[in-house]
């Protein structure tokens, strides 16, 4: 009789394996059966925790939003919009696998309570960064969308290696230089 493998924290082990696959090959390569094989459990075991591929990717995205919130909450109190933008870009580069799925609603269960809570937490962590726009001169929603568009777009272009070589190879310095244009334009 074959010995059954017991896994201490199967949910986390599958999430970790999924993040590795996402980092190496992207969302299309994520397969519950393959992940089960990678962590040494039966092919049905991951489904017990996640239901299906969408449930797993939703859990990865929720973990990503929590990691983003952690990153932003670790900024010193003296930080501003520029610092938050650079932290966002750094997060995207350091946690590329999470970033790849966090903003892909077609891959996720939008009504998942853990996902919604993690999204709200990261939104609250970003909210302080646009506080400087609340002087009445700029709609804070528009300001937030502008700031997010800039840093998210920059992070995406960086990850896809689509930026000009002249931007350099230091992601934080490049992100800071680009984001300064937004900050200077908004707060002359």
mmCIF file of C-alpha atoms in Angstrom:
data_model
loop_
_atom_site.group_PDB
_atom_site.id
_atom_site.type_symbol
_atom_site.label_atom_id
_atom_site.label_comp_id
_atom_site.label_asym_id
_atom_site.label_seq_id
_atom_site.Cartn_x
_atom_site.Cartn_y
_atom_site.Cartn_z
ATOM 1 C CA UNK A 1 0.000 0.000 0.000
ATOM 2 C CA UNK A 2 1.329 3.450 -0.965
ATOM 3 C CA UNK A 3 2.058 5.854 1.857
ATOM 4 C CA UNK A 4 -0.078 9.004 1.745
ATOM 5 C CA UNK A 5 1.736 12.297 1.886
ATOM 6 C CA UNK A 6 0.625 14.712 4.573
ATOM 7 C CA UNK A 7 1.154 18.385 3.904
ATOM 8 C CA UNK A 8 1.324 20.867 6.779
ATOM 9 C CA UNK A 9 -0.139 23.908 5.039
ATOM 10 C CA UNK A 10 -1.416 22.746 1.682
ATOM 11 C CA UNK A 11 -3.197 25.992 0.883
ATOM 12 C CA UNK A 12 -0.018 28.039 1.247
ATOM 13 C CA UNK A 13 2.076 25.426 -0.542
ATOM 14 C CA UNK A 14 -0.248 25.537 -3.554
ATOM 15 C CA UNK A 15 -0.264 29.356 -3.503
ATOM 16 C CA UNK A 16 3.542 29.396 -3.421
ATOM 17 C CA UNK A 17 3.735 26.931 -6.311
ATOM 18 C CA UNK A 18 1.180 28.977 -8.268
ATOM 19 C CA UNK A 19 3.226 32.147 -7.752
ATOM 20 C CA UNK A 20 6.290 30.308 -9.095
ATOM 21 C CA UNK A 21 4.397 29.163 -12.194
ATOM 22 C CA UNK A 22 2.945 32.638 -12.717
ATOM 23 C CA UNK A 23 6.405 34.176 -12.456
ATOM 24 C CA UNK A 24 7.890 31.699 -14.910
ATOM 25 C CA UNK A 25 5.097 31.293 -17.440
ATOM 26 C CA UNK A 26 2.153 33.590 -16.710
ATOM 27 C CA UNK A 27 -1.498 32.929 -15.868
ATOM 28 C CA UNK A 28 -2.192 30.640 -18.813
ATOM 29 C CA UNK A 29 0.219 28.048 -17.394
ATOM 30 C CA UNK A 30 -1.545 27.714 -14.026
ATOM 31 C CA UNK A 31 -3.155 24.290 -13.700
ATOM 32 C CA UNK A 32 -4.421 22.764 -10.442
ATOM 33 C CA UNK A 33 -3.382 19.248 -11.423
ATOM 34 C CA UNK A 34 0.171 20.385 -12.184
ATOM 35 C CA UNK A 35 0.334 22.338 -8.920
ATOM 36 C CA UNK A 36 -0.823 19.259 -6.987
ATOM 37 C CA UNK A 37 1.994 17.273 -8.565
ATOM 38 C CA UNK A 38 4.501 20.023 -7.684
ATOM 39 C CA UNK A 39 3.554 20.002 -4.003
ATOM 40 C CA UNK A 40 3.211 16.226 -3.805
ATOM 41 C CA UNK A 41 -0.496 15.784 -3.136
ATOM 42 C CA UNK A 42 -3.397 14.151 -4.941
ATOM 43 C CA UNK A 43 -4.746 15.997 -7.955
ATOM 44 C CA UNK A 44 -8.001 16.717 -6.094
ATOM 45 C CA UNK A 45 -6.383 18.269 -3.007
ATOM 46 C CA UNK A 46 -5.967 21.863 -4.331
ATOM 47 C CA UNK A 47 -9.615 21.918 -5.404
ATOM 48 C CA UNK A 48 -10.587 21.390 -1.769
ATOM 49 C CA UNK A 49 -9.042 24.789 -0.908
ATOM 50 C CA UNK A 50 -9.683 26.796 -4.075
ATOM 51 C CA UNK A 51 -12.490 25.074 -5.971
ATOM 52 C CA UNK A 52 -10.989 25.713 -9.377
ATOM 53 C CA UNK A 53 -8.356 27.705 -11.254
ATOM 54 C CA UNK A 54 -10.316 30.945 -10.871
ATOM 55 C CA UNK A 55 -10.504 30.423 -7.119
ATOM 56 C CA UNK A 56 -6.759 29.858 -6.964
ATOM 57 C CA UNK A 57 -5.962 32.959 -9.043
ATOM 58 C CA UNK A 58 -8.365 34.947 -6.864
ATOM 59 C CA UNK A 59 -6.443 33.813 -3.773
ATOM 60 C CA UNK A 60 -3.144 34.832 -5.433
ATOM 61 C CA UNK A 61 -4.624 38.253 -6.267
ATOM 62 C CA UNK A 62 -5.922 38.710 -2.704
ATOM 63 C CA UNK A 63 -2.476 37.828 -1.385
ATOM 64 C CA UNK A 64 -1.021 40.367 -3.812
ATOM 65 C CA UNK A 65 -3.323 43.166 -2.665
ATOM 66 C CA UNK A 66 -2.367 42.408 0.941
ATOM 67 C CA UNK A 67 1.331 42.497 0.013
ATOM 68 C CA UNK A 68 0.795 45.825 -1.744
ATOM 69 C CA UNK A 69 -0.938 47.204 1.339
ATOM 70 C CA UNK A 70 1.942 45.939 3.505
ATOM 71 C CA UNK A 71 4.439 47.676 1.205
ATOM 72 C CA UNK A 72 2.573 50.983 1.364
ATOM 73 C CA UNK A 73 1.938 50.783 5.109
ATOM 74 C CA UNK A 74 5.679 50.336 5.700
ATOM 75 C CA UNK A 75 6.447 53.740 4.175
ATOM 76 C CA UNK A 76 7.558 56.339 6.718
ATOM 77 C CA UNK A 77 4.915 58.868 7.835
ATOM 78 C CA UNK A 78 6.808 61.600 5.972
ATOM 79 C CA UNK A 79 6.201 59.822 2.649
ATOM 80 C CA UNK A 80 4.216 61.475 -0.104
ATOM 81 C CA UNK A 81 2.578 60.657 -3.423
ATOM 82 C CA UNK A 82 5.960 60.284 -5.091
ATOM 83 C CA UNK A 83 7.170 57.784 -2.481
ATOM 84 C CA UNK A 84 3.923 55.818 -2.748
ATOM 85 C CA UNK A 85 4.270 55.711 -6.534
ATOM 86 C CA UNK A 86 7.821 54.411 -6.358
ATOM 87 C CA UNK A 87 6.760 51.836 -3.753
ATOM 88 C CA UNK A 88 3.928 50.703 -6.050
ATOM 89 C CA UNK A 89 6.326 50.199 -8.963
ATOM 90 C CA UNK A 90 8.834 48.396 -6.736
ATOM 91 C CA UNK A 91 6.033 46.134 -5.480
ATOM 92 C CA UNK A 92 5.065 45.277 -9.071
ATOM 93 C CA UNK A 93 8.632 44.343 -9.946
ATOM 94 C CA UNK A 94 9.281 42.381 -6.745
ATOM 95 C CA UNK A 95 5.923 40.584 -6.844
ATOM 96 C CA UNK A 96 5.457 40.268 -10.584
ATOM 97 C CA UNK A 97 3.448 37.054 -10.381
ATOM 98 C CA UNK A 98 0.875 38.639 -8.079
ATOM 99 C CA UNK A 99 0.812 41.824 -10.147
ATOM 100 C CA UNK A 100 0.120 39.745 -13.287
ATOM 101 C CA UNK A 101 -3.258 38.620 -11.903
ATOM 102 C CA UNK A 102 -4.343 41.364 -9.500
ATOM 103 C CA UNK A 103 -5.849 43.562 -12.197
ATOM 104 C CA UNK A 104 -7.217 40.853 -14.497
ATOM 105 C CA UNK A 105 -10.926 40.617 -13.609
ATOM 106 C CA UNK A 106 -11.535 37.968 -16.261
ATOM 107 C CA UNK A 107 -9.349 35.603 -14.224
ATOM 108 C CA UNK A 108 -10.856 36.352 -10.815
ATOM 109 C CA UNK A 109 -14.000 35.972 -8.747
ATOM 110 C CA UNK A 110 -14.834 39.628 -8.175
ATOM 111 C CA UNK A 111 -17.311 38.794 -5.401
ATOM 112 C CA UNK A 112 -14.791 36.837 -3.303
ATOM 113 C CA UNK A 113 -14.842 38.353 0.213
ATOM 114 C CA UNK A 114 -11.102 37.857 0.799
ATOM 115 C CA UNK A 115 -10.302 39.552 -2.507
ATOM 116 C CA UNK A 116 -12.635 42.451 -1.758
ATOM 117 C CA UNK A 117 -11.163 42.935 1.720
ATOM 118 C CA UNK A 118 -7.594 42.879 0.384
ATOM 119 C CA UNK A 119 -8.494 45.327 -2.397
ATOM 120 C CA UNK A 120 -10.089 47.665 0.132
ATOM 121 C CA UNK A 121 -7.056 47.449 2.382
ATOM 122 C CA UNK A 122 -4.691 48.361 -0.466
ATOM 123 C CA UNK A 123 -7.027 51.182 -1.550
ATOM 124 C CA UNK A 124 -6.969 52.607 1.972
ATOM 125 C CA UNK A 125 -3.189 52.338 2.039
ATOM 126 C CA UNK A 126 -3.036 54.332 -1.217
ATOM 127 C CA UNK A 127 -5.688 56.830 -0.146
ATOM 128 C CA UNK A 128 -3.354 58.835 2.092
ATOM 129 C CA UNK A 129 -1.003 59.383 -0.849
ATOM 130 C CA UNK A 130 -3.504 61.549 -2.694
ATOM 131 C CA UNK A 131 -4.440 63.533 0.397
ATOM 132 C CA UNK A 132 -2.408 66.451 -0.952
ATOM 133 C CA UNK A 133 -4.914 66.811 -3.768
ATOM 134 C CA UNK A 134 -7.778 67.377 -1.341
ATOM 135 C CA UNK A 135 -7.333 71.130 -1.267
ATOM 136 C CA UNK A 136 -10.332 71.495 -3.570
ATOM 137 C CA UNK A 137 -8.348 72.338 -6.698
ATOM 138 C CA UNK A 138 -8.402 68.800 -8.091
ATOM 139 C CA UNK A 139 -11.038 66.082 -7.833
ATOM 140 C CA UNK A 140 -9.363 63.444 -5.606
ATOM 141 C CA UNK A 141 -10.894 60.609 -7.631
ATOM 142 C CA UNK A 142 -9.408 62.010 -10.841
ATOM 143 C CA UNK A 143 -6.097 62.680 -9.065
ATOM 144 C CA UNK A 144 -6.016 59.113 -7.767
ATOM 145 C CA UNK A 145 -6.809 57.712 -11.216
ATOM 146 C CA UNK A 146 -4.068 59.868 -12.755
ATOM 147 C CA UNK A 147 -1.475 58.785 -10.195
ATOM 148 C CA UNK A 148 -2.452 55.121 -10.436
ATOM 149 C CA UNK A 149 -2.454 55.230 -14.238
ATOM 150 C CA UNK A 150 1.042 56.644 -14.248
ATOM 151 C CA UNK A 151 2.621 54.171 -11.833
ATOM 152 C CA UNK A 152 0.650 51.143 -13.030
ATOM 153 C CA UNK A 153 1.453 51.970 -16.623
ATOM 154 C CA UNK A 154 5.107 52.510 -15.799
ATOM 155 C CA UNK A 155 5.280 49.217 -13.882
ATOM 156 C CA UNK A 156 3.612 47.337 -16.742
ATOM 157 C CA UNK A 157 5.934 48.846 -19.337
ATOM 158 C CA UNK A 158 8.964 48.094 -17.141
ATOM 159 C CA UNK A 159 7.918 44.462 -16.678
ATOM 160 C CA UNK A 160 7.344 44.068 -20.411
ATOM 161 C CA UNK A 161 10.732 45.677 -21.117
ATOM 162 C CA UNK A 162 9.009 48.187 -23.362
ATOM 163 C CA UNK A 163 10.618 51.353 -21.983
ATOM 164 C CA UNK A 164 13.518 53.000 -23.796
ATOM 165 C CA UNK A 165 16.958 51.852 -22.646
ATOM 166 C CA UNK A 166 17.772 55.453 -21.751
ATOM 167 C CA UNK A 167 15.396 55.158 -18.769
ATOM 168 C CA UNK A 168 18.134 53.054 -17.172
ATOM 169 C CA UNK A 169 18.151 49.806 -15.261
ATOM 170 C CA UNK A 170 17.353 51.073 -11.755
ATOM 171 C CA UNK A 171 13.580 50.709 -11.498
ATOM 172 C CA UNK A 172 13.208 52.904 -8.410
ATOM 173 C CA UNK A 173 15.282 55.764 -9.846
ATOM 174 C CA UNK A 174 13.454 55.562 -13.164
ATOM 175 C CA UNK A 175 10.037 55.418 -11.499
ATOM 176 C CA UNK A 176 10.929 58.363 -9.270
ATOM 177 C CA UNK A 177 12.065 60.459 -12.253
ATOM 178 C CA UNK A 178 8.873 59.723 -14.183
ATOM 179 C CA UNK A 179 6.554 60.173 -11.186
ATOM 180 C CA UNK A 180 8.179 63.499 -10.302
ATOM 181 C CA UNK A 181 6.692 64.907 -13.484
ATOM 182 C CA UNK A 182 3.187 64.164 -12.160
ATOM 183 C CA UNK A 183 3.927 65.494 -8.689
ATOM 184 C CA UNK A 184 5.545 68.691 -9.963
ATOM 185 C CA UNK A 185 2.662 69.260 -12.350
ATOM 186 C CA UNK A 186 0.079 68.761 -9.606
ATOM 187 C CA UNK A 187 1.901 70.726 -6.877
ATOM 188 C CA UNK A 188 4.037 73.436 -8.541
#
